[in-house]
Short mmCIF file of C-alpha atoms and ligand atoms in Angstrom, two decimals:
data_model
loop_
_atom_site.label_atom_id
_atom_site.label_comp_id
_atom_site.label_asym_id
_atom_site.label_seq_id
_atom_site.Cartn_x
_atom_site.Cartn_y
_atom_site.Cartn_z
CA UNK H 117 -10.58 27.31 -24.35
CA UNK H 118 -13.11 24.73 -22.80
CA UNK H 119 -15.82 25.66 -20.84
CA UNK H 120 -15.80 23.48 -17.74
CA UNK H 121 -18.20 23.73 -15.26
CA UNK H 122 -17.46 23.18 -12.12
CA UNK H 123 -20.34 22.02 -9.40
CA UNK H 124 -18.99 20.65 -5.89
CA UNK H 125 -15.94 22.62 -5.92
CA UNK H 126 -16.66 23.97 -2.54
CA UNK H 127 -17.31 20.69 -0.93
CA UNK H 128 -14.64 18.65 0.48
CA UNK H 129 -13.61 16.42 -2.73
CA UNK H 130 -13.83 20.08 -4.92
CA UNK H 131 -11.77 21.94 -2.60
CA UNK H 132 -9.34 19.48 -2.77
CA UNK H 133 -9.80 19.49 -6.61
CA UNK H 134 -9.34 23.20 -6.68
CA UNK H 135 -5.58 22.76 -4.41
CA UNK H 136 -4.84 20.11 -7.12
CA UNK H 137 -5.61 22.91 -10.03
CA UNK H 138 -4.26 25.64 -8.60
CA UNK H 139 -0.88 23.94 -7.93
CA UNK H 140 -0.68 22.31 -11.54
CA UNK H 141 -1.98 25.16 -13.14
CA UNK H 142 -4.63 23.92 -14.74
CA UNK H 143 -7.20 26.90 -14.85
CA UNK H 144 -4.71 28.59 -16.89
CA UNK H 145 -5.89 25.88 -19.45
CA UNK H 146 -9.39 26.10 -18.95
CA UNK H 147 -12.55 28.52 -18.96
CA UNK H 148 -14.19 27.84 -15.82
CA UNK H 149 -17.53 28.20 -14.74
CA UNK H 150 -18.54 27.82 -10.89
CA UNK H 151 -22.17 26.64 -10.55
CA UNK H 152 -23.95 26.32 -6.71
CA UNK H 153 -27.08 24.66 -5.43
CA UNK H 154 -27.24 26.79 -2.44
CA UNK H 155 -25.56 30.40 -3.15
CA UNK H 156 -26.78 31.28 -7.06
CA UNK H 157 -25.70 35.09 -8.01
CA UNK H 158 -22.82 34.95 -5.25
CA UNK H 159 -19.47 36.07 -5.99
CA UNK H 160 -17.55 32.92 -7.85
CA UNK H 161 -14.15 32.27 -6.46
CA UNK H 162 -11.06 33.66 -8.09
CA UNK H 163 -9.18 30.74 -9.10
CA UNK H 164 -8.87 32.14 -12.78
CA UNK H 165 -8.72 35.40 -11.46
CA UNK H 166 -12.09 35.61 -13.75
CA UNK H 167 -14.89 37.97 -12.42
CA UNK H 168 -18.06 36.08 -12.25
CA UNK H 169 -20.99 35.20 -10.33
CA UNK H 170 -21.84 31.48 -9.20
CA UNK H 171 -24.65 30.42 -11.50
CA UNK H 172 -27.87 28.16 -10.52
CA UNK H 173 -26.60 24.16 -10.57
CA UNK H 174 -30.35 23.29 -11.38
CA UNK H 175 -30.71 25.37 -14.83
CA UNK H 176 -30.28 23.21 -17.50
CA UNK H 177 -29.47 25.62 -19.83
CA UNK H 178 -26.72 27.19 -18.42
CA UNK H 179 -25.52 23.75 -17.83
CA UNK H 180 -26.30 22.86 -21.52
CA UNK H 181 -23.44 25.58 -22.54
CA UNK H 182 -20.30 23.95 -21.01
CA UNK H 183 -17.92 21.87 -22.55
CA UNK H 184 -17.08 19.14 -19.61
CA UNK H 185 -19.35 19.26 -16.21
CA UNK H 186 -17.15 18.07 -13.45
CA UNK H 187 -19.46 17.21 -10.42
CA UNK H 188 -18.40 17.20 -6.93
CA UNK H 189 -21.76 17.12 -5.34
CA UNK H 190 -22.82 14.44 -4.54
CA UNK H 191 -25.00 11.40 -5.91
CA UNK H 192 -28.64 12.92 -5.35
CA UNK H 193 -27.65 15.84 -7.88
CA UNK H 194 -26.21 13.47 -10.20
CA UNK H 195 -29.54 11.52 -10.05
CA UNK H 196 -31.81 14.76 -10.76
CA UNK H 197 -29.51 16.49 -13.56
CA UNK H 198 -27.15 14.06 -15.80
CA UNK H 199 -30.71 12.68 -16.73
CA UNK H 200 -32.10 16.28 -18.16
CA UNK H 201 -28.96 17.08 -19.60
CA UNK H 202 -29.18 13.38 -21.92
CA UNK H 203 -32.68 14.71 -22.65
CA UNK H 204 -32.24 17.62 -23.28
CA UNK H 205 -28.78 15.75 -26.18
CA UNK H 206 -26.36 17.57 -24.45
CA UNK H 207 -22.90 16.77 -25.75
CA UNK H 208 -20.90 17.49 -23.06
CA UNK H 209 -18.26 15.58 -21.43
CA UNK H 210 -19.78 14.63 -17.74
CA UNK H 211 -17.07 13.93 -15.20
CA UNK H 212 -18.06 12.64 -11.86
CA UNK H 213 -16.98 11.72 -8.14
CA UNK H 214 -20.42 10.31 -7.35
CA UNK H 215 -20.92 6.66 -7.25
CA UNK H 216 -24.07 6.94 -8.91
CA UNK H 217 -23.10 6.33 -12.69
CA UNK H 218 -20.03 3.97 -11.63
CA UNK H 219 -21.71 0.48 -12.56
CA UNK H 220 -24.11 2.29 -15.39
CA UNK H 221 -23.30 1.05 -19.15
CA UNK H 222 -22.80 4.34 -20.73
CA UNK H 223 -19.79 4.99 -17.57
CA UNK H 224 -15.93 4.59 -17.43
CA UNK H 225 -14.70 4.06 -14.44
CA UNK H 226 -11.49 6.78 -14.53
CA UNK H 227 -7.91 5.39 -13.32
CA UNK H 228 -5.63 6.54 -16.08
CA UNK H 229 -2.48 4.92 -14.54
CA UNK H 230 -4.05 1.87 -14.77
CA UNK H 231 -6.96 2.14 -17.64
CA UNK H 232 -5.33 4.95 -19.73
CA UNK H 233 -5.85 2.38 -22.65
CA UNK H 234 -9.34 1.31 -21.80
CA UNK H 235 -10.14 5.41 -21.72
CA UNK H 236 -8.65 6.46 -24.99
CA UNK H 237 -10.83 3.40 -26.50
CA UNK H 238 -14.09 4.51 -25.00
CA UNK H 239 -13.52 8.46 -26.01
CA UNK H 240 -12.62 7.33 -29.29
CA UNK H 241 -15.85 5.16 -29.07
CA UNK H 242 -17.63 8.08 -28.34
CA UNK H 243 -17.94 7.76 -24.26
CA UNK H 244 -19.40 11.30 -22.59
CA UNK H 245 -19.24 9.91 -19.23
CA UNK H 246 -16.43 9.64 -16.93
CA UNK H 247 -16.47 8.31 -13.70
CA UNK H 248 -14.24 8.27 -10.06
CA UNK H 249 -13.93 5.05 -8.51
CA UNK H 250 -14.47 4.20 -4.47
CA UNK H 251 -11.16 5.43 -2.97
CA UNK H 252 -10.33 2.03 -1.56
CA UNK H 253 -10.43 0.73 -5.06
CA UNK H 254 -8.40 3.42 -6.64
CA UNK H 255 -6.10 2.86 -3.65
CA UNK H 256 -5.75 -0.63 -3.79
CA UNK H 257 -5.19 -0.50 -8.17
CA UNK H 258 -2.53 1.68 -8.02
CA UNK H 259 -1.13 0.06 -5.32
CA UNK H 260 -0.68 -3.05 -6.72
CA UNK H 261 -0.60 -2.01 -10.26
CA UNK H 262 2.66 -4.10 -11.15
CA UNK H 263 1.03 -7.32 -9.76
CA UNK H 264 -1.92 -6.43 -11.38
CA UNK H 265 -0.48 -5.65 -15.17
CA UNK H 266 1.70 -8.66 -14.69
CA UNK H 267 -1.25 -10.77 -14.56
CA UNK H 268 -0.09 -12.10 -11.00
CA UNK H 269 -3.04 -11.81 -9.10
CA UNK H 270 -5.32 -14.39 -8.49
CA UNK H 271 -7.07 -13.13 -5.69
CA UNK H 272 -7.12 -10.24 -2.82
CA UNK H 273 -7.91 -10.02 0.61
CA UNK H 274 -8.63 -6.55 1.33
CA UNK H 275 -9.01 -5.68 5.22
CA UNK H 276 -9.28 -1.99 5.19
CA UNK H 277 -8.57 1.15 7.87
CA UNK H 278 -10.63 3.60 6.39
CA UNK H 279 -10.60 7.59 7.40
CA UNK H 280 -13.27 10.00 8.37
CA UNK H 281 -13.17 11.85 5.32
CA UNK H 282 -14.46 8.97 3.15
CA UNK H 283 -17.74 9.89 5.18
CA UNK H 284 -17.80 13.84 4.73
CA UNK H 285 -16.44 16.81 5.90
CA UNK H 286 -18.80 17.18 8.83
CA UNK H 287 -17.84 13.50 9.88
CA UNK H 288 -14.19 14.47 9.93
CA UNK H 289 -15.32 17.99 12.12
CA UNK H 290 -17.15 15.23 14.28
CA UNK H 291 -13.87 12.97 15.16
CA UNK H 292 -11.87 15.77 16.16
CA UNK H 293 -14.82 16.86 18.51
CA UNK H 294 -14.54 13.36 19.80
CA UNK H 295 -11.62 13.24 20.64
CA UNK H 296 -11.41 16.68 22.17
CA UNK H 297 -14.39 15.82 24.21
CA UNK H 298 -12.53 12.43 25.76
CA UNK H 299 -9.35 14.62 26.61
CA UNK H 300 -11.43 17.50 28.46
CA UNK H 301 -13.44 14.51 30.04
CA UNK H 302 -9.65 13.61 32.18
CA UNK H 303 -7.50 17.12 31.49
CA UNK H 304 -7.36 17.37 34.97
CA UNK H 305 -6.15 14.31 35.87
CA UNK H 306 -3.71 13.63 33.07
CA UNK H 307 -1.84 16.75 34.62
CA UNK H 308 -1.59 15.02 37.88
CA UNK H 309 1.82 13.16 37.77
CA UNK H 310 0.84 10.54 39.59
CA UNK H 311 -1.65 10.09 37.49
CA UNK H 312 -3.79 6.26 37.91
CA UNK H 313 -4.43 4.84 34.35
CA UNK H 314 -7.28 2.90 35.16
CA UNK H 315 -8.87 5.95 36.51
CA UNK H 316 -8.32 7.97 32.76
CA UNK H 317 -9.71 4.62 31.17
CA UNK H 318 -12.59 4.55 32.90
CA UNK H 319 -13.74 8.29 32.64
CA UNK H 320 -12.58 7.78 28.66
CA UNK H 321 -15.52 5.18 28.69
CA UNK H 322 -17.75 6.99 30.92
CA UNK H 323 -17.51 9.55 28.05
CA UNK H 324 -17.80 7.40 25.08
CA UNK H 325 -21.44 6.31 26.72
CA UNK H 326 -22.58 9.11 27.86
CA UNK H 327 -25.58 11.14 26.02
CA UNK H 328 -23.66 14.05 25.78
CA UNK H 329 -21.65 12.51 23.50
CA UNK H 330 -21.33 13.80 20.45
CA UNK H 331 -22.30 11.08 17.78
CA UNK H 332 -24.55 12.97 15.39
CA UNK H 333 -22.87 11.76 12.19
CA UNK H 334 -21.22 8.53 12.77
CA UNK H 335 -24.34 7.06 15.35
CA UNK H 336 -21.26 6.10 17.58
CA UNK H 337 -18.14 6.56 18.82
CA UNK H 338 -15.02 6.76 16.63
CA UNK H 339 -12.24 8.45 18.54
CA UNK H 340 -11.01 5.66 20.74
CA UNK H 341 -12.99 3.03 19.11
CA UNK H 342 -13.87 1.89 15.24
CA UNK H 343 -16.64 1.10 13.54
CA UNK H 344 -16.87 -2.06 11.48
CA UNK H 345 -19.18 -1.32 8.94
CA UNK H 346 -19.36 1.37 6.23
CA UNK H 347 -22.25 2.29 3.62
CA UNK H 348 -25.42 0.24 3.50
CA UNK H 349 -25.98 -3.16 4.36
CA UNK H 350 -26.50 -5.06 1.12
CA UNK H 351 -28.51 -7.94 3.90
CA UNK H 352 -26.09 -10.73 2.37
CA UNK H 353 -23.73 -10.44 5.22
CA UNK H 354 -21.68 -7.72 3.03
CA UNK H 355 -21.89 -3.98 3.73
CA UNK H 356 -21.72 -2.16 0.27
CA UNK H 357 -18.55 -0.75 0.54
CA UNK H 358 -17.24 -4.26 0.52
CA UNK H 359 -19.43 -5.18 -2.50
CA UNK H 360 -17.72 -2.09 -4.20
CA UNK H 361 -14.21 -3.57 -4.00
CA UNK H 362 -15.00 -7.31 -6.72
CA UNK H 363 -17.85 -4.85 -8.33
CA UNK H 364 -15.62 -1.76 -9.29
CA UNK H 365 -12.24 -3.35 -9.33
CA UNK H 366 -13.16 -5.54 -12.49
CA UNK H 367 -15.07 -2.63 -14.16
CA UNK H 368 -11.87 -0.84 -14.31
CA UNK H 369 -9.75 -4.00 -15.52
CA UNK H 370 -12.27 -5.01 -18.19
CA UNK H 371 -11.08 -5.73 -21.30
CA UNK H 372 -7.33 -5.26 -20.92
CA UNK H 373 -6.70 -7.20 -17.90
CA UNK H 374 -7.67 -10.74 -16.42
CA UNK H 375 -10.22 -10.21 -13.76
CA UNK H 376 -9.30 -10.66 -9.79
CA UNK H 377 -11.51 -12.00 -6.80
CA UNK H 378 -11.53 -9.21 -4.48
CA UNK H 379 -13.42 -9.67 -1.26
CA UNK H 380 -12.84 -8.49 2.49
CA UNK H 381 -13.86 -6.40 5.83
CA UNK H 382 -14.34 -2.52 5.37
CA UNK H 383 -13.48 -0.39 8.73
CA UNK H 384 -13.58 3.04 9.35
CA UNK H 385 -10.96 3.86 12.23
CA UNK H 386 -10.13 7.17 13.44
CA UNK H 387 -7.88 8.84 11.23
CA UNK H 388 -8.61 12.03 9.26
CA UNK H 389 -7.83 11.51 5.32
CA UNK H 390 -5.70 8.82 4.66
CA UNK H 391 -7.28 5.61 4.12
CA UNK H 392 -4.83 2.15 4.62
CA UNK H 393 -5.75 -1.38 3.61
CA UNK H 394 -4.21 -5.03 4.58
CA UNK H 395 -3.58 -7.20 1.97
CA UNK H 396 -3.63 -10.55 1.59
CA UNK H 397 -2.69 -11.74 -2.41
CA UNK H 398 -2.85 -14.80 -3.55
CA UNK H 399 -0.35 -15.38 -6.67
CA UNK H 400 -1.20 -17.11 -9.85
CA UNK H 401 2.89 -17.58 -10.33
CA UNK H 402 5.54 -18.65 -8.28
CA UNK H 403 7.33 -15.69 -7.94
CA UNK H 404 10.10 -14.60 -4.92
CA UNK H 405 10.14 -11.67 -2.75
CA UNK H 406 12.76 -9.89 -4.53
CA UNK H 407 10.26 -10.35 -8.41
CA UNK H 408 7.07 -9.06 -5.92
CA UNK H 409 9.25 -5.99 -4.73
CA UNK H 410 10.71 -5.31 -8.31
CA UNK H 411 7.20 -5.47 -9.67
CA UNK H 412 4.99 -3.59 -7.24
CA UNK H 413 7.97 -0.95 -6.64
CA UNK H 414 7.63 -0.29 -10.89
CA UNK H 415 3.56 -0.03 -11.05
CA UNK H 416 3.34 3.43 -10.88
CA UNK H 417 5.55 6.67 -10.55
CA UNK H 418 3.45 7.73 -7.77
CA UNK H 419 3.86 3.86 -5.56
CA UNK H 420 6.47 3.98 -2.75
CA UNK H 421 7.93 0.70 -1.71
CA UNK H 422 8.80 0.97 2.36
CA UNK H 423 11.27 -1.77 3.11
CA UNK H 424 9.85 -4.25 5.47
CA UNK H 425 11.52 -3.34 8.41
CA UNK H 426 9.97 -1.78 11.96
CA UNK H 427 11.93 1.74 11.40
CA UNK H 428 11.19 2.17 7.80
CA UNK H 429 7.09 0.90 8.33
CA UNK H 430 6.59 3.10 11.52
CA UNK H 431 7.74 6.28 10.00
CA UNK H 432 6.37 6.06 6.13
CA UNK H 433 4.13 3.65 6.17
CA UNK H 434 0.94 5.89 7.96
CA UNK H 435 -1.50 7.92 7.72
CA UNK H 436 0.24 10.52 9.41
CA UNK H 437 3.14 10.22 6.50
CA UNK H 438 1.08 10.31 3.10
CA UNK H 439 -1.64 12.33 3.83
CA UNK H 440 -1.70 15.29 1.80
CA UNK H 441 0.89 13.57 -0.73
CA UNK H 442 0.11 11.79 -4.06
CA UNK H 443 2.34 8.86 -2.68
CA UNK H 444 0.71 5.70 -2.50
CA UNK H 445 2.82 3.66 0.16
CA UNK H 446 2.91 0.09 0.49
CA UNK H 447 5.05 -2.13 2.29
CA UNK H 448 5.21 -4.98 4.72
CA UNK H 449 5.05 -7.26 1.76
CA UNK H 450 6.42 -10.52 2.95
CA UNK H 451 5.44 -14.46 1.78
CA UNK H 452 2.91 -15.66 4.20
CA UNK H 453 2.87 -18.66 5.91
CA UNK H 454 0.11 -20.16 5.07
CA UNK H 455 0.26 -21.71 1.51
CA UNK H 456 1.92 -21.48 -1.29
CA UNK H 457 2.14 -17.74 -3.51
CA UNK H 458 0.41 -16.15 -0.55
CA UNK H 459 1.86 -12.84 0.31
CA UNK H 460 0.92 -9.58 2.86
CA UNK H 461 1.02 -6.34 1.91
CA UNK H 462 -0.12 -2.88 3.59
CA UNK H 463 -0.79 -0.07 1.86
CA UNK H 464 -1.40 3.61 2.68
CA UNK H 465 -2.89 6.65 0.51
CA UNK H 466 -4.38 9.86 0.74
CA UNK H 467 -8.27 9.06 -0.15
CA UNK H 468 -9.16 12.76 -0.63
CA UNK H 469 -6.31 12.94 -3.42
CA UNK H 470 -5.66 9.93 -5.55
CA UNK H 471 -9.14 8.10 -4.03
CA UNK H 472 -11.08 10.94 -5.00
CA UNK H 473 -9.94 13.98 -6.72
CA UNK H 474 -6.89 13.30 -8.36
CA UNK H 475 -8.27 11.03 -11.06
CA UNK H 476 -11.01 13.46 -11.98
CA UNK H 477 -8.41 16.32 -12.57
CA UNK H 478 -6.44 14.02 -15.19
CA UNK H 479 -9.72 13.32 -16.64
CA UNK H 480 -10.42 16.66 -17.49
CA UNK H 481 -6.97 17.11 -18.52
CA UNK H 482 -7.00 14.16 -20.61
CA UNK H 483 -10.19 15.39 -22.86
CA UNK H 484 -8.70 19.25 -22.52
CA UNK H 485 -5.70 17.70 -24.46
CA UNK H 486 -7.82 15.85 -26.90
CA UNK H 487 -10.38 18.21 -27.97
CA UNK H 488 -8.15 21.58 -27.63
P1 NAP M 279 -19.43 17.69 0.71
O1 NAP M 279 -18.16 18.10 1.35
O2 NAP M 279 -20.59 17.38 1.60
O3 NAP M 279 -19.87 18.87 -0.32
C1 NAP M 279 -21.03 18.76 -1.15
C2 NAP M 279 -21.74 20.13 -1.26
O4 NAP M 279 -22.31 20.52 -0.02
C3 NAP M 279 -20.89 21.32 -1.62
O5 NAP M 279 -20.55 21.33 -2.97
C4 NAP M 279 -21.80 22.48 -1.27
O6 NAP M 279 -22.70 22.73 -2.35
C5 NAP M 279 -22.61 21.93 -0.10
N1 NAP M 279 -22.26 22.59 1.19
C6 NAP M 279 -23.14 22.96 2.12
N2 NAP M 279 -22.53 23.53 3.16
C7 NAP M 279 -21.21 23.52 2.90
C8 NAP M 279 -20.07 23.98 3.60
N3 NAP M 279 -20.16 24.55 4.81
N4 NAP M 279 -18.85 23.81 3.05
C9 NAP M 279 -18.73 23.24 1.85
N5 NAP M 279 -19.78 22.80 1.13
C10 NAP M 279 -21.04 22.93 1.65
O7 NAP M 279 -19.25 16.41 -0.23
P2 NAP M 279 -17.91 15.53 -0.54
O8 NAP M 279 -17.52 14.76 0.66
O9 NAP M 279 -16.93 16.42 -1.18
O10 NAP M 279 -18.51 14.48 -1.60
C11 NAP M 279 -18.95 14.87 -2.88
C12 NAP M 279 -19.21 13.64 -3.73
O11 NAP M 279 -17.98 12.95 -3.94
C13 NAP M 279 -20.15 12.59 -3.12
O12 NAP M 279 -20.92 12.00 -4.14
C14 NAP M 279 -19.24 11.58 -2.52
O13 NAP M 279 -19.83 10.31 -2.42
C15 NAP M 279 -18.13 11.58 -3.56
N6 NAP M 279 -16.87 11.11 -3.04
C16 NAP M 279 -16.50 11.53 -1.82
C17 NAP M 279 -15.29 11.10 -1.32
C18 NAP M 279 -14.89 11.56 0.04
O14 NAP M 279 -13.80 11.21 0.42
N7 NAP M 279 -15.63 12.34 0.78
C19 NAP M 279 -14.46 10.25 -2.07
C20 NAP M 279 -14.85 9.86 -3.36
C21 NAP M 279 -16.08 10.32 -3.82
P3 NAP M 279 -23.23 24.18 -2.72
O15 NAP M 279 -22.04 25.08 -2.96
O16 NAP M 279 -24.01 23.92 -3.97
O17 NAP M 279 -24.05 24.62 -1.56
#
């Protein structure tokens, strides 16, 4: 069996990783190893039901002796180790969720739904390096996949209502401490049945300003607001986030599809894990509603077509629906208005699963089924 080595798998992308193992049964495949940069010599979780101890993330040599790395740490450790392990001619397969490899030569980008073909030529080519995508990316691909493999897409639109989790774990702990914070600032009042709304709106924003606040991780407030910016500012008028969407979209379609002109706003609102994006597509072909549906409804096993209709949009197309689900939902798709082959779509998936750790597991399972 394969020794994989697993770093990150505590973290919020790993843990979600190790749910998505344990369910499929994966580690029954698999000879795990469960590294740490914090807790070396600690007792390694049971997921094999394998008695170990965590070993050091740092040591080189210990990471020298696995067969596929899968990192879930984060882009700093990336940085420090991938580089001593090519030193060292480690011949590993390195799997990543980090966006520090993405754009690198040497790096797939890893959406097998979509670039299963572009994969198997870059392992037969000899690639070592396997790499997640941004979640809004992934999301976005599979949602459109149809349009996409069609080659019906001239351009996308992508406004996006982005969850907490894309920031971290402690910026998800942080909204729900918002928003329990603005509820205790007007419990009393909100019992009271005759109850003055403008009174619970004002203390709401009294709270949002106030110093006690909490706003350690997100600078501001989410819970009852958004914030219209995410990642760095690239001081072009795009944040980097938005960059990501034209950047990583085409590294993914290279070579086996036409390349699309992605470009739009990236928001973070406040929901917990499941990011959602509005979609405007521009069509290369004239195509009616019924050919879009028939298309984007047959990208994917995992794409969910909601009828556009209030009843059918309110209750599956949310956060609140998908979360926790591989399903990526998308609906609303209607012909817009405004030109010719211009359509809307809105699309909803679980950013922790398919946007993050979903595509690494296949990964793994993808070389585990190559190499034995
Ligand atoms: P995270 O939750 O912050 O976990 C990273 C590491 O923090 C853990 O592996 C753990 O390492 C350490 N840690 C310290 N205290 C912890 C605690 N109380 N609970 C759990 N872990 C703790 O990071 P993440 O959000 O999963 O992101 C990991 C990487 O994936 C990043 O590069 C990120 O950009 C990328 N990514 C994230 C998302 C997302 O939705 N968040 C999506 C796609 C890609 P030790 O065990 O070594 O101490």
């Amino acid at each position: 069996m394969k020794k994989i080595g697993f770093i990150g798998w505590r973290g919020m992308v790993g843990s979600v990783l190790m749910e998505r193992m344990t369910q499929e049964k994966d580690f029954d495949k698999v000879d795990p190893f469960f590294f740490t940069t914090s807790q070396v010599g600690e007792k390694a979780p049971s997921y094999s039901h394998k008695e170990s101890c965590l070993l050091d993330a740092y040591s080189i040599s210990e990471l020298g002796k696995m067969d596929i790395i899968i990192s879930c740490q984060g882009g700093n450790y990336t940085e420090e180790v991938y580089p001593k392990l090519k030193d060292i001619k480690w011949k590993g397969h390195w799997i990543d969720a980090a966006s520090t490899l993405r754009m690198h030569k040497e790096a797939l980008i890893v959406l097998d739904p979509l670039n299963g073909d572009a994969i198997e030529q870059a392992y037969i080519n000899g690639n070592k390096t396997w790499v997640g995508g941004n979640c809004t990316v992934s999301l976005m691909l599979l949602a459109i996949q149809g349009l996409v493999e069609s080659n019906a897409v001239e351009w996308v639109s992508s406004m996006t209502y982005q969850a907490a989790s894309g920031a971290g774990a402690r910026n998800m702990k942080e909204l729900l401490v918002q928003m329990g914070e603005l509820h205790s600032s007007v419990a009393n009042k909100i019992e009271d049945k005759s109850y003055n709304i403008l009174d619970l709106d004002k203390d709401t924003q009294k709270k949002m300003h106030a110093k006690s606040f909490t706003t350690t991780e997100f600078g501001v407030p989410l819970a009852g607001s958004l914030i219209p910016w995410i990642d760095q500012d690239l001081e072009d008028g795009r944040s980097k986030e938005e960059w990501k969407g034209q950047a990583e979209s085409n590294k993914i379609l290279s070579g086996y599809f036409d390349s699309i002109k992605v470009d739009g706003l990236c928001v973070r609102i406040g929901t917990m894990r499941s990011h959602s994006q509005a979609l405007t597509i521009k069509l290369k072909k004239d195509l009616n509603i019924k050919e879009i549906n028939n298309l984007i409804s047959n990208g994917n096993k995992w794409v969910k077509l909601i009828p556009n209709n209030k009843q059918e949009s309110i209750k599956s197309l949310t956060p609140a629906s998908v979360s926790g689900t591989l399903d990526i939902a998308i609906g609303r798709v209607r012909m817009l208005d405004l030109g010719n082959n211009l359509i809307s779509a809105f699309t909803v998936g679980d950013q922790l699963l398919w946007g993050a750790a979903e595509p690494l597991r296949r990964m793994m399972n993808i070389l585990i089924q190559k190499e034995g």
